[in-house]
Amino acid sequence: MRPPILFPLYAPIGSLKGVGERIAPLLEKLAGPIVRDVLFLKPHSLIRRRKTTVVEALEGEVETLLIEIDGYIKPRGPQQPWRIKAFDGTGTVDLIFFGAYAGQLEAKHPVGAKRWVSGKVERYGLTLQMSHPDYMVLPEKVDDIPDVETVYPATAGLPARTVRKFVQESLSRAPDLPEWLDPAWKAREALPGWKEALVSLHTPQFEHDLTEQTPQLRRLAYDELLAHQLAMAQRKVAQRRSPSAKIPASTLADQVEAALPFRLTGAQVRALSEVRGDLQSGERMSRLLQGDVGSGKTVVAMLAMADVAASGGQSAMMAPTEILARQHFETLASPLAAQGVKAVLLTGRDKGAARVEKLAALAAGTVQVAVGTHALFQNDVVFHALRLAVVDEQHRFGVAERQRLQAKGEAVHLLAMSATPIPRTLELTLYGDLDVSRIDEKPPGRTPVVTRAVPMTRVGEVESRLRQVVQEGAQAFWICPLVSDSELVDLKAAETRAAELRTQIGSGVGLVHGKMSGPEKDAVMADFADGKIQILVATTVVEVGVNVPNATIMVIEQAERFGLAQLHQLRGRVGRGRRESACILLYDPPLSETAQKRLDILRRTDDGFKIAETDLELRGGGDSLGLKQSGFPAYVFANPIAHRDLILTAGDDARLILARDPELTSPRGQALRVLQEVFDWRPGTVLKDAG
Ligand code: ADP
Ligand code: MG
């Protein structure tokens, strides 16, 4: 139940003065549907309106002047403005007005009248002028002109100044809320109270009051992060509490492992034992396996599935595309079958009798492992005893989809897998409700990928070198980025590139792009994997996990446009066999210093976690990590980069709070419930973006 103290914040924006049927949709687009959303609009800049005289007015500055009107000059042509000649004791200034209505100004501001005007001062030849003053008021109304004006985001039909009025009204309605912060920490960090922070946020005096590290913004960011961390921690506790089948480590899995043509890496051993710890605990597992493409996640999942099979249960492994599902199936099926564990592949392609047969086997429990796509969680798929759901590239699935799969059994253990390396702090934000195992070591025997940055001016050399290696039997990816606003333009660029490569190199050039359907993409990808195509040109990121060992060249056009993590993932698609591989980063010169440094990191290391961490340091902002794509929460106040330190503290704080007061019943606990409502981060809502 929402506490009554919050009712004013949850009132619809229509309840704000001046928000009628015309404004409401605009304001909702800008902020959101309720008063709280308007209150939470962050100002982006401020205007200082200095009161001064004409002689001291500075060109380019916003000034406030008390002037007397001297006369009106009509426009000389239809494109010309009205000019109001004005002066004060120190000099003259022209007020400029375009548009037909300007003719009516004289009635309101007659010759001889005194007015306060405020706006940007410009110089036109020798004349000082102010075009369309922001304010033009009677001398006694001087207080209508703020000294400092906070500027908010605006939209067509809803100017920033109107938005400011709404924000101010929301602020006047904001209640005082009970303090939810630990008093000692709050004092140490010198943070203001919640309401106080909002007041400061909306009444900045100087530019630096608008930066990320002001006490007010840190306070609000912390509140937001704490609400989120708390909700995730609660969810984690709740999940742990749901009892789940105990699955012991098995000799069956040991036999599967022993029969592998390689030994597990240390990181794989560690991850497997963490997974096994969860499976044996009797509590439901929610674990994320993070590791670069090719780090050996699938093998770890396979051994866990063998444990499940040994204890009489079934597992399902779900991948976002058919080709990935098929590759997983090929990896798993025979090592498992050798120990008597049966696996089936279930995708959208299965139809008719074959599909019926597979479904029957799953329902009867004669098959212990199902590998597949979205086809796995369709309504008619029934498991005999589903105990473990493995979700590969988990961010590619909606929460509802994962849940539909998990709902096909009782308290099904979840093992999510992700190949997107992210720094620890961000890990907490994205996966606070999961336990994380990292595979930060590559299987031995891989030849490192030679990485080179090459200016676009030398693309011809790259193409002729490519022709050579293709003739020698190699395969290559050629990535064209999505850069323009129009996908069609990007597609055109990729088509042109593919055509050019065809004339240079011959027939075996394929093209995949975002406008193709899933099956169409899959078909081209499959041709590439089967070696029917030698060069694969792609506008969109090639499926992350696709394994084409014969592909040894990765060319990335306009590499400077990509996030580092993305470049790293793309590069991860080559260098999977024993042959020497290369990654060519084509860039449009000249490179900025930061861009240069970023591309350099890739040359220096192959460790995805290190790359992600460095990228974070270097960029310090923006969405270089592709956070939005990975389901990163859209925070209002918190900036995951600027407020990294707060993320860590909020995570610790949340765990401590729940350890002491699991039901949030203490006075602080009650206040924290209010906090969760304020930010909509109740345990149930974590789902919306938990990845
Ligand atoms: P991921 O799922 O992390 O992308 P996979 O589990 O698919 O990685 O492994 C990639 C490739 O490496 C597979 O061909 C797999 O057989 C192989 N592999 C996995 N673990 C090892 C290991 N410890 N030593 C050698 N090769 C391995
Ligand atoms: Mg994989």
XYZ file of C-alpha atoms and ligand atoms in Angstrom:
719
model
C 0.000 0.000 0.000
C 1.259 3.435 -0.875
C 1.671 5.629 2.204
C -0.744 8.611 2.211
C 2.176 10.967 2.710
C 3.092 10.278 -0.912
C -0.320 10.998 -2.404
C 0.653 14.522 -3.538
C 3.569 13.065 -5.489
C 1.451 10.439 -7.126
C -1.250 12.879 -8.235
C -1.599 13.003 -12.025
C 0.202 15.887 -13.725
C -3.205 17.193 -14.773
C -3.606 18.362 -11.191
C -0.848 20.936 -11.654
C -2.034 24.482 -12.309
C -2.023 25.190 -16.021
C -1.718 21.586 -17.145
C -4.789 21.005 -19.263
C -5.639 18.694 -22.102
C -3.205 20.351 -24.476
C -0.214 20.503 -22.133
C -0.644 17.206 -20.296
C 0.542 14.916 -23.108
C 3.546 17.146 -23.756
C 4.514 17.263 -20.121
C 3.976 13.553 -19.792
C 6.334 12.951 -22.683
C 8.931 15.177 -21.066
C 8.600 13.970 -17.488
C 6.014 11.307 -16.887
C 2.406 10.906 -15.827
C 2.611 12.008 -12.181
C 3.691 15.038 -10.162
C 6.696 13.101 -8.864
C 8.026 12.861 -12.411
C 7.875 16.626 -12.837
C 9.545 17.120 -9.472
C 12.304 14.786 -10.645
C 13.055 16.709 -13.840
C 16.679 17.687 -13.705
C 17.521 21.263 -14.735
C 20.182 21.269 -17.416
C 21.431 24.818 -17.184
C 20.750 28.186 -15.687
C 20.458 31.746 -16.877
C 21.757 34.535 -14.682
C 19.888 37.754 -15.389
C 22.120 40.579 -14.269
C 20.469 43.912 -13.582
C 22.589 46.544 -15.266
C 22.589 49.630 -17.440
C 22.793 49.930 -21.199
C 26.347 51.193 -21.149
C 27.509 48.331 -19.002
C 25.502 45.632 -20.769
C 27.751 42.955 -22.226
C 27.283 41.569 -25.673
C 26.277 37.917 -25.582
C 25.109 38.071 -21.961
C 21.589 37.885 -20.633
C 20.960 41.280 -19.034
C 18.070 42.993 -17.294
C 17.596 46.680 -18.086
C 15.184 49.378 -16.959
C 14.447 51.328 -20.145
C 12.119 53.991 -21.439
C 10.451 53.582 -24.821
C 11.408 56.234 -27.304
C 9.617 55.171 -30.464
C 8.534 52.410 -32.825
C 10.057 51.773 -36.234
C 7.916 49.797 -38.629
C 9.455 46.958 -40.634
C 10.739 48.059 -44.031
C 9.805 44.787 -45.700
C 7.907 41.609 -44.909
C 11.055 39.860 -43.604
C 12.022 42.825 -41.436
C 11.347 43.195 -37.728
C 9.720 45.896 -35.679
C 12.275 47.975 -33.796
C 11.488 49.635 -30.516
C 13.968 52.391 -29.799
C 14.655 52.531 -26.086
C 17.139 54.185 -23.729
C 18.154 54.583 -20.148
C 20.327 57.275 -18.581
C 23.436 55.677 -20.058
C 22.636 54.797 -23.650
C 20.217 53.425 -26.227
C 19.140 49.942 -27.079
C 16.830 48.518 -29.760
C 14.237 45.899 -28.927
C 13.623 43.707 -31.953
C 10.400 41.870 -32.712
C 9.638 39.749 -35.722
C 6.139 38.701 -36.683
C 2.812 40.345 -37.356
C 1.762 40.596 -33.707
C 4.606 43.003 -33.061
C 2.439 45.789 -34.440
C 0.211 45.432 -31.422
C 3.018 45.979 -28.951
C 2.633 49.730 -28.995
C -0.741 49.588 -27.283
C 0.772 47.615 -24.412
C 4.088 49.387 -24.228
C 3.439 52.947 -25.385
C 6.087 55.523 -26.186
C 7.289 57.161 -22.985
C 6.577 54.124 -20.814
C 9.258 52.575 -18.602
C 9.777 48.826 -18.680
C 12.092 46.210 -17.276
C 13.323 44.092 -20.132
C 15.495 41.014 -19.860
C 17.128 38.995 -22.581
C 20.287 38.362 -24.509
C 22.125 41.486 -25.595
C 23.604 41.568 -29.105
C 25.336 44.122 -31.237
C 24.151 44.972 -34.728
C 26.644 47.289 -36.312
C 26.915 50.083 -33.795
C 23.544 49.392 -32.258
C 23.047 47.434 -29.095
C 19.932 45.333 -29.362
C 17.820 42.729 -27.635
C 15.788 40.453 -29.830
C 12.500 39.188 -28.395
C 13.215 39.923 -24.716
C 12.319 37.045 -22.417
C 10.631 39.507 -20.101
C 9.113 42.936 -20.650
C 7.307 44.085 -17.501
C 6.116 47.196 -15.702
C 8.611 48.834 -13.322
C 6.722 47.614 -10.264
C 6.711 44.033 -11.602
C 10.472 43.727 -11.436
C 10.133 40.722 -9.153
C 8.618 38.736 -12.008
C 12.113 38.558 -13.436
C 14.220 36.025 -11.583
C 17.897 36.807 -11.030
C 18.732 33.222 -11.767
C 16.489 31.158 -13.963
C 16.699 27.418 -13.965
C 16.359 25.900 -17.406
C 14.628 22.582 -17.908
C 14.279 20.337 -20.889
C 11.578 21.588 -23.190
C 9.683 20.315 -26.161
C 7.761 21.839 -29.050
C 4.735 23.581 -27.583
C 6.109 23.436 -24.056
C 8.866 25.982 -23.468
C 11.406 25.576 -20.693
C 9.981 28.497 -18.779
C 6.570 26.874 -18.561
C 8.165 23.629 -17.459
C 9.955 25.580 -14.742
C 6.622 26.830 -13.437
C 5.311 23.270 -13.202
C 8.469 22.101 -11.460
C 8.146 24.882 -8.929
C 4.592 23.933 -8.179
C 5.572 20.287 -7.783
C 8.287 21.387 -5.406
C 5.794 23.308 -3.316
C 3.722 20.149 -3.057
C 6.610 17.869 -2.085
C 6.094 16.498 1.416
C 8.751 16.187 4.079
C 9.578 12.514 4.293
C 11.014 10.513 7.162
C 14.781 10.105 6.880
C 15.852 6.732 5.509
C 19.576 7.303 5.420
C 21.864 6.089 8.132
C 22.356 9.271 10.203
C 26.075 8.724 10.783
C 26.802 8.204 7.104
C 24.616 11.119 6.096
C 26.521 13.389 8.480
C 29.886 12.143 7.354
C 29.054 12.721 3.696
C 27.421 16.054 4.547
C 24.301 15.139 2.621
C 21.142 17.248 2.854
C 17.710 15.803 3.612
C 15.571 14.549 0.739
C 13.330 17.601 0.447
C 16.204 19.963 1.025
C 18.116 18.248 -1.770
C 15.228 18.760 -4.179
C 14.956 22.423 -3.256
C 18.676 22.915 -3.941
C 18.439 20.939 -7.153
C 15.790 23.278 -8.480
C 17.329 26.539 -7.282
C 20.902 26.420 -8.517
C 22.867 29.653 -8.178
C 25.937 28.813 -10.213
C 26.836 26.439 -13.019
C 28.651 24.145 -10.651
C 25.414 23.603 -8.726
C 24.330 21.577 -11.721
C 27.214 19.111 -11.699
C 27.106 15.466 -10.656
C 28.960 15.820 -7.371
C 26.907 18.439 -5.575
C 25.630 17.276 -2.187
C 22.056 17.535 -3.425
C 22.570 15.408 -6.494
C 24.663 12.877 -4.594
C 21.889 12.622 -2.046
C 19.208 12.030 -4.659
C 21.407 9.662 -6.636
C 22.136 7.695 -3.511
C 18.451 7.502 -2.677
C 17.730 6.162 -6.113
C 20.556 3.644 -6.009
C 19.656 2.505 -2.532
C 16.031 1.970 -3.508
C 17.156 -0.150 -6.433
C 19.822 -2.105 -4.548
C 17.397 -2.771 -1.736
C 14.763 -4.094 -4.094
C 17.283 -6.376 -5.763
C 18.599 -7.612 -2.436
C 15.048 -8.336 -1.292
C 14.394 -10.266 -4.428
C 17.531 -12.260 -3.970
C 16.557 -13.110 -0.396
C 13.074 -14.119 -1.497
C 14.429 -16.364 -4.202
C 16.846 -18.030 -1.877
C 14.007 -18.719 0.443
C 12.086 -20.738 -2.109
C 13.202 -24.292 -1.512
C 14.507 -26.081 -4.541
C 15.579 -29.600 -5.366
C 19.015 -30.477 -3.971
C 21.201 -31.590 -6.794
C 24.494 -33.175 -5.764
C 27.634 -33.248 -7.860
C 27.648 -36.511 -9.766
C 30.066 -39.089 -11.077
C 28.112 -38.876 -14.307
C 29.245 -35.267 -14.717
C 32.770 -36.264 -13.744
C 32.720 -38.827 -16.514
C 31.494 -36.265 -19.026
C 34.296 -33.992 -17.892
C 36.918 -36.724 -18.051
C 35.930 -37.559 -21.611
C 36.420 -33.982 -22.832
C 39.421 -33.520 -25.103
C 40.686 -30.755 -22.775
C 40.973 -29.915 -19.101
C 38.863 -27.221 -17.525
C 40.600 -23.934 -16.898
C 40.977 -22.745 -13.310
C 38.228 -20.220 -13.880
C 35.898 -22.893 -15.215
C 36.613 -25.120 -12.220
C 35.842 -22.230 -9.889
C 32.626 -21.324 -11.689
C 31.493 -24.934 -11.742
C 32.059 -25.344 -8.039
C 30.090 -22.155 -7.352
C 27.243 -23.467 -9.458
C 27.393 -26.798 -7.687
C 27.382 -25.079 -4.320
C 24.097 -23.443 -5.294
C 22.578 -26.602 -6.709
C 23.326 -28.537 -3.533
C 22.126 -25.862 -1.157
C 18.432 -26.636 -1.315
C 17.797 -22.979 -2.175
C 16.978 -21.851 -5.646
C 19.995 -20.817 -7.664
C 20.034 -17.447 -9.461
C 23.485 -17.229 -10.878
C 25.049 -15.376 -13.732
C 28.010 -16.806 -15.536
C 29.973 -13.958 -17.051
C 32.809 -14.521 -19.437
C 34.105 -13.533 -22.820
C 32.927 -15.302 -25.898
C 34.859 -18.564 -26.065
C 35.797 -18.572 -22.397
C 33.998 -21.864 -21.945
C 30.688 -21.017 -20.315
C 28.721 -23.576 -22.247
C 30.934 -26.378 -21.012
C 30.330 -25.362 -17.399
C 26.594 -25.290 -18.020
C 26.799 -28.716 -19.647
C 28.406 -30.238 -16.560
C 25.728 -28.706 -14.336
C 23.133 -30.220 -16.629
C 24.831 -33.572 -16.284
C 24.470 -33.278 -12.483
C 20.796 -32.508 -12.921
C 20.335 -35.504 -15.212
C 22.134 -37.769 -12.740
C 19.676 -36.763 -10.039
C 16.733 -37.578 -12.298
C 15.875 -34.055 -13.420
C 15.769 -32.205 -16.721
C 17.489 -29.049 -17.945
C 16.668 -26.567 -20.648
C 19.205 -24.351 -22.338
C 17.780 -21.394 -24.186
C 19.611 -19.252 -26.752
C 18.343 -16.153 -28.542
C 18.799 -17.452 -32.087
C 18.430 -20.703 -33.864
C 22.024 -20.816 -34.981
C 23.291 -20.341 -31.445
C 20.941 -22.990 -30.160
C 22.187 -25.354 -32.817
C 25.808 -24.667 -31.932
C 25.150 -25.302 -28.269
C 23.373 -28.491 -29.148
C 26.324 -29.631 -31.230
C 28.669 -28.876 -28.340
C 26.595 -30.727 -25.764
C 24.792 -33.552 -27.403
C 27.542 -36.065 -27.981
C 29.568 -35.614 -24.740
C 26.285 -36.060 -22.841
C 25.072 -38.932 -25.005
C 28.335 -40.760 -24.394
C 27.286 -40.999 -20.742
C 23.694 -41.893 -21.537
C 22.179 -38.411 -21.217
C 19.821 -37.628 -24.071
C 19.422 -34.145 -25.497
C 17.026 -32.685 -28.081
C 17.147 -29.513 -30.097
C 13.900 -27.561 -30.178
C 13.535 -24.496 -32.373
C 10.862 -22.759 -34.381
C 11.876 -24.892 -37.306
C 10.550 -28.058 -35.718
C 7.150 -28.834 -37.174
C 4.747 -31.722 -37.445
C 5.518 -35.247 -36.366
C 9.153 -34.619 -35.492
C 8.139 -31.861 -33.109
C 5.391 -33.963 -31.562
C 7.899 -36.694 -30.942
C 10.362 -34.360 -29.227
C 7.644 -32.875 -27.035
C 6.479 -36.336 -26.045
C 9.996 -37.303 -25.018
C 10.349 -34.174 -22.868
C 6.982 -34.742 -21.243
C 7.777 -38.376 -20.553
C 11.236 -37.575 -19.207
C 13.025 -39.888 -21.615
C 15.088 -36.896 -22.716
C 17.022 -35.060 -20.011
C 18.263 -31.980 -21.822
C 16.469 -29.609 -24.166
C 18.438 -27.027 -26.099
C 16.514 -24.461 -28.070
C 15.204 -21.005 -28.766
C 11.990 -19.253 -27.795
C 10.360 -22.484 -28.894
C 11.260 -23.887 -25.474
C 8.775 -21.885 -23.462
C 5.771 -22.214 -25.752
C 2.603 -23.382 -24.054
C 2.567 -26.901 -25.450
C 6.078 -27.658 -24.222
C 5.800 -29.738 -21.068
C 8.665 -31.091 -19.023
C 8.583 -34.180 -16.901
C 10.830 -32.674 -14.215
C 12.506 -29.387 -15.213
C 15.052 -28.428 -12.547
C 17.519 -26.143 -14.292
C 17.046 -23.368 -16.836
C 20.181 -22.124 -18.593
C 19.703 -18.863 -20.463
C 22.466 -17.832 -22.843
C 22.906 -14.172 -23.775
C 20.386 -13.585 -21.088
C 19.908 -9.862 -21.774
C 18.458 -10.778 -25.138
C 15.437 -12.227 -23.432
C 12.681 -10.390 -21.661
C 12.148 -11.182 -18.030
C 8.750 -12.615 -18.864
C 10.324 -15.010 -21.337
C 12.805 -16.326 -18.828
C 10.037 -16.694 -16.322
C 7.879 -18.622 -18.726
C 10.691 -21.106 -19.104
C 11.314 -21.288 -15.374
C 7.595 -21.770 -14.780
C 7.753 -25.118 -16.554
C 8.953 -26.754 -13.380
C 8.955 -26.294 -9.605
C 11.429 -23.727 -8.221
C 13.635 -24.166 -11.269
C 17.285 -23.189 -10.774
C 18.467 -20.386 -13.043
C 21.870 -20.180 -14.647
C 22.140 -17.092 -16.831
C 25.095 -16.554 -19.142
C 26.447 -13.334 -20.570
C 29.403 -12.514 -22.772
C 29.196 -8.768 -22.153
C 32.060 -7.922 -19.848
C 31.134 -5.172 -17.440
C 33.033 -3.596 -14.565
C 32.216 -4.691 -11.031
C 30.365 -1.560 -9.993
C 28.084 -1.789 -12.940
C 27.682 -5.487 -12.359
C 26.058 -4.646 -9.056
C 23.609 -2.324 -10.758
C 22.700 -4.735 -13.476
C 22.752 -7.996 -11.617
C 22.292 -7.118 -7.966
C 19.703 -9.859 -7.682
C 21.987 -12.532 -9.085
C 25.124 -14.175 -7.804
C 27.886 -13.735 -10.325
C 30.604 -16.138 -11.378
C 33.267 -14.770 -13.637
C 35.232 -16.809 -16.105
C 38.175 -14.511 -16.551
C 40.611 -16.899 -18.149
C 40.689 -18.207 -21.696
C 41.215 -21.843 -22.579
C 44.841 -22.413 -23.520
C 46.058 -22.818 -27.067
C 44.349 -19.813 -28.545
C 46.508 -17.636 -30.719
C 46.006 -14.037 -29.744
C 44.265 -11.898 -32.320
C 46.608 -9.392 -33.919
C 44.811 -6.085 -33.666
C 45.616 -3.091 -35.856
C 44.102 0.323 -36.347
C 44.193 1.377 -39.992
C 42.944 4.655 -41.464
C 40.092 4.381 -43.926
C 42.333 5.906 -46.587
C 44.065 2.530 -46.769
C 40.920 0.460 -47.196
C 42.158 -0.616 -50.626
C 45.154 -2.376 -49.097
C 42.901 -4.111 -46.605
C 40.685 -5.337 -49.411
C 43.519 -6.740 -51.466
C 45.027 -8.454 -48.436
C 41.616 -9.910 -47.765
C 41.463 -11.278 -51.285
C 44.729 -13.046 -50.636
C 43.757 -14.755 -47.391
C 40.356 -15.729 -48.744
C 42.099 -17.437 -51.642
C 44.160 -19.305 -49.064
C 40.921 -20.566 -47.526
C 40.269 -18.147 -44.675
C 36.958 -16.491 -43.841
C 36.282 -12.950 -42.702
C 33.699 -10.760 -41.044
C 33.292 -7.191 -42.287
C 31.263 -5.022 -39.917
C 29.647 -1.793 -41.104
C 28.345 0.261 -38.209
C 24.940 1.799 -37.773
C 25.906 5.436 -37.841
C 23.347 7.569 -39.567
C 19.910 8.166 -38.160
C 18.482 6.271 -41.043
C 18.858 2.551 -41.120
C 18.250 2.672 -44.842
C 21.301 4.828 -45.396
C 23.408 2.456 -43.321
C 22.025 -0.488 -45.194
C 22.940 1.210 -48.463
C 26.510 1.662 -47.223
C 26.732 -1.999 -46.313
C 25.276 -3.072 -49.656
C 27.782 -0.896 -51.453
C 30.580 -2.432 -49.421
C 29.334 -5.956 -50.117
C 29.099 -5.200 -53.839
C 32.587 -3.773 -53.860
C 33.990 -6.795 -52.081
C 32.213 -9.020 -54.565
C 33.915 -7.318 -57.500
C 37.236 -7.417 -55.673
C 37.070 -10.901 -54.350
C 34.433 -12.885 -56.177
C 31.182 -14.520 -55.309
C 31.364 -15.725 -51.725
C 30.250 -12.481 -50.067
C 27.103 -12.527 -47.927
C 25.247 -9.727 -46.209
C 23.240 -9.716 -42.990
C 21.458 -6.649 -41.717
C 18.850 -5.524 -39.254
C 16.026 -5.381 -41.736
C 16.196 -9.112 -42.375
C 13.927 -11.509 -40.538
C 15.388 -13.877 -37.959
C 15.271 -16.946 -40.225
C 16.754 -14.957 -43.134
C 19.646 -13.876 -40.941
C 20.060 -17.382 -39.618
C 20.261 -18.756 -43.151
C 23.091 -16.407 -44.162
C 24.890 -17.022 -40.881
C 24.570 -20.743 -41.385
C 26.026 -20.475 -44.900
C 28.943 -18.614 -43.397
C 29.405 -21.153 -40.627
C 29.302 -23.937 -43.239
C 31.916 -22.204 -45.364
C 29.605 -21.526 -48.307
C 30.328 -17.837 -47.853
C 33.854 -16.521 -47.329
C 33.119 -12.957 -46.319
C 30.204 -11.922 -44.194
C 29.304 -8.244 -44.338
C 27.050 -7.204 -41.461
C 25.370 -3.948 -40.499
C 24.248 -5.165 -37.167
C 26.350 -6.876 -34.620
C 26.851 -10.446 -35.611
C 25.396 -12.864 -33.110
C 27.734 -12.684 -30.196
C 28.235 -16.328 -29.550
C 28.439 -17.625 -33.087
C 31.353 -19.937 -33.472
C 33.012 -20.037 -36.872
C 36.509 -21.379 -36.151
C 37.570 -20.902 -39.741
C 36.885 -17.156 -39.591
C 40.192 -15.479 -38.883
C 39.717 -11.905 -40.031
C 37.490 -9.291 -38.460
C 37.304 -5.948 -40.221
C 35.390 -3.200 -38.445
C 34.607 -0.024 -40.339
C 34.453 3.241 -38.382
C 35.678 1.404 -35.345
C 35.898 4.679 -33.451
C 32.112 4.742 -33.378
C 31.759 1.540 -31.417
C 31.903 1.032 -27.698
C 35.048 -0.764 -26.606
C 33.141 -3.644 -25.123
C 31.407 -4.090 -28.426
C 34.670 -4.013 -30.360
C 36.066 -6.543 -27.972
C 33.095 -8.825 -28.476
C 33.336 -8.510 -32.224
C 36.987 -9.355 -32.090
C 36.139 -12.354 -29.938
C 34.516 -13.970 -32.944
C 37.849 -14.591 -34.566
C 40.882 -16.289 -33.081
C 38.874 -19.298 -32.088
C 40.931 -21.821 -33.944
C 44.655 -22.413 -33.914
C 45.293 -20.268 -36.966
C 46.604 -16.774 -36.634
C 43.805 -14.228 -36.653
C 43.613 -10.509 -37.192
C 41.282 -7.713 -36.283
C 41.447 -4.585 -38.436
C 39.965 -1.467 -36.921
C 39.299 0.930 -39.784
C 38.856 4.519 -38.694
C 38.158 7.878 -40.263
C 41.196 10.030 -39.578
C 42.012 12.091 -37.669
C 41.413 10.249 -34.410
C 40.882 12.273 -31.255
C 43.289 11.587 -28.436
C 40.704 9.662 -26.451
C 39.681 7.647 -29.486
C 43.328 6.837 -30.044
C 43.704 5.678 -26.446
C 40.576 3.611 -26.638
C 41.670 1.744 -29.724
C 45.066 1.282 -28.091
C 43.575 -0.629 -25.173
C 42.317 -3.216 -27.583
C 45.787 -3.702 -28.946
C 47.241 -4.058 -25.491
C 44.910 -6.534 -23.852
C 42.419 -9.259 -24.594
C 40.816 -9.281 -21.162
C 37.223 -8.162 -21.532
C 36.886 -7.137 -17.909
C 40.005 -5.007 -18.067
C 38.825 -3.423 -21.285
C 35.443 -2.585 -19.832
C 37.036 -1.093 -16.742
C 39.451 1.057 -18.741
C 36.727 2.172 -21.069
C 34.769 3.342 -18.084
C 37.745 5.367 -16.866
C 38.447 6.868 -20.263
C 35.009 7.818 -21.351
C 33.636 8.791 -18.006
C 30.179 9.119 -19.478
C 27.914 8.460 -22.356
C 26.811 5.025 -23.258
C 30.134 3.678 -24.384
C 29.487 0.358 -22.774
C 26.205 -0.154 -24.516
C 24.558 -0.031 -21.103
C 21.145 0.675 -22.483
C 21.332 -2.379 -24.663
C 22.266 -4.555 -21.752
C 19.118 -3.557 -19.913
C 20.736 -0.998 -17.682
C 18.181 0.827 -15.560
C 17.205 4.300 -16.678
C 18.088 6.189 -13.534
C 16.809 9.722 -13.075
C 19.545 11.086 -10.840
C 22.216 8.448 -10.575
C 24.945 8.379 -13.162
C 26.542 4.956 -13.029
C 29.899 6.407 -13.917
C 30.027 9.603 -11.883
C 28.375 7.931 -8.913
C 30.286 4.671 -8.955
C 31.327 5.057 -5.333
C 27.691 5.441 -4.334
C 26.696 2.256 -6.118
C 29.104 0.223 -4.034
C 27.994 1.856 -0.792
C 24.327 1.441 -1.655
C 24.889 -2.249 -2.348
C 26.541 -2.756 1.036
C 23.946 -0.622 2.761
C 21.097 -2.645 1.248
C 22.568 -5.955 2.340
C 23.182 -4.672 5.850
C 19.673 -3.274 6.141
C 18.115 -6.586 5.167
C 20.381 -8.547 7.458
C 19.231 -6.449 10.417
C 15.645 -5.817 9.461
C 14.539 -8.294 6.793
C 10.904 -7.217 6.862
C 11.649 -3.492 7.030
C 9.593 -3.008 10.179
C 11.930 -0.769 12.208
C 11.438 3.000 11.952
C 14.243 3.157 9.405
C 12.734 0.170 7.634
C 9.412 1.999 7.374
C 11.160 5.033 5.961
C 12.913 2.810 3.433
C 9.570 1.511 2.257
C 8.597 5.091 1.527
C 11.853 5.489 -0.394
C 11.085 2.458 -2.514
C 7.710 3.907 -3.373
C 9.220 7.259 -4.207
C 11.425 5.656 -6.834
C 9.108 2.821 -7.850
C 11.722 0.273 -6.900
C 9.666 -2.199 -5.004
C 10.882 -5.790 -5.041
C 8.289 -6.712 -7.642
C 9.451 -4.034 -10.054
C 13.062 -5.145 -10.097
C 11.968 -7.496 -12.774
C 11.447 -4.709 -15.213
C 15.150 -4.384 -15.847
C 17.053 -6.948 -13.902
C 18.637 -7.788 -17.214
P 31.377 -19.696 -24.417
O 30.064 -20.320 -24.190
O 31.910 -19.011 -23.202
O 31.385 -18.781 -25.605
P 32.175 -22.341 -25.079
O 31.831 -23.092 -23.873
O 31.242 -22.410 -26.236
O 32.437 -20.813 -24.733
O 33.640 -22.732 -25.520
C 34.205 -22.246 -26.691
C 35.086 -23.318 -27.308
O 36.168 -23.588 -26.450
C 34.356 -24.621 -27.504
O 34.773 -25.153 -28.724
C 34.817 -25.480 -26.340
O 34.802 -26.828 -26.655
C 36.212 -24.970 -26.107
N 36.632 -25.063 -24.707
C 35.891 -24.827 -23.604
N 36.613 -24.994 -22.495
C 37.865 -25.343 -22.874
C 39.077 -25.661 -22.164
N 39.131 -25.633 -20.850
N 40.158 -25.957 -22.902
C 40.107 -25.982 -24.249
N 39.007 -25.715 -24.960
C 37.882 -25.391 -24.304
Mg 28.569 -19.033 -25.767
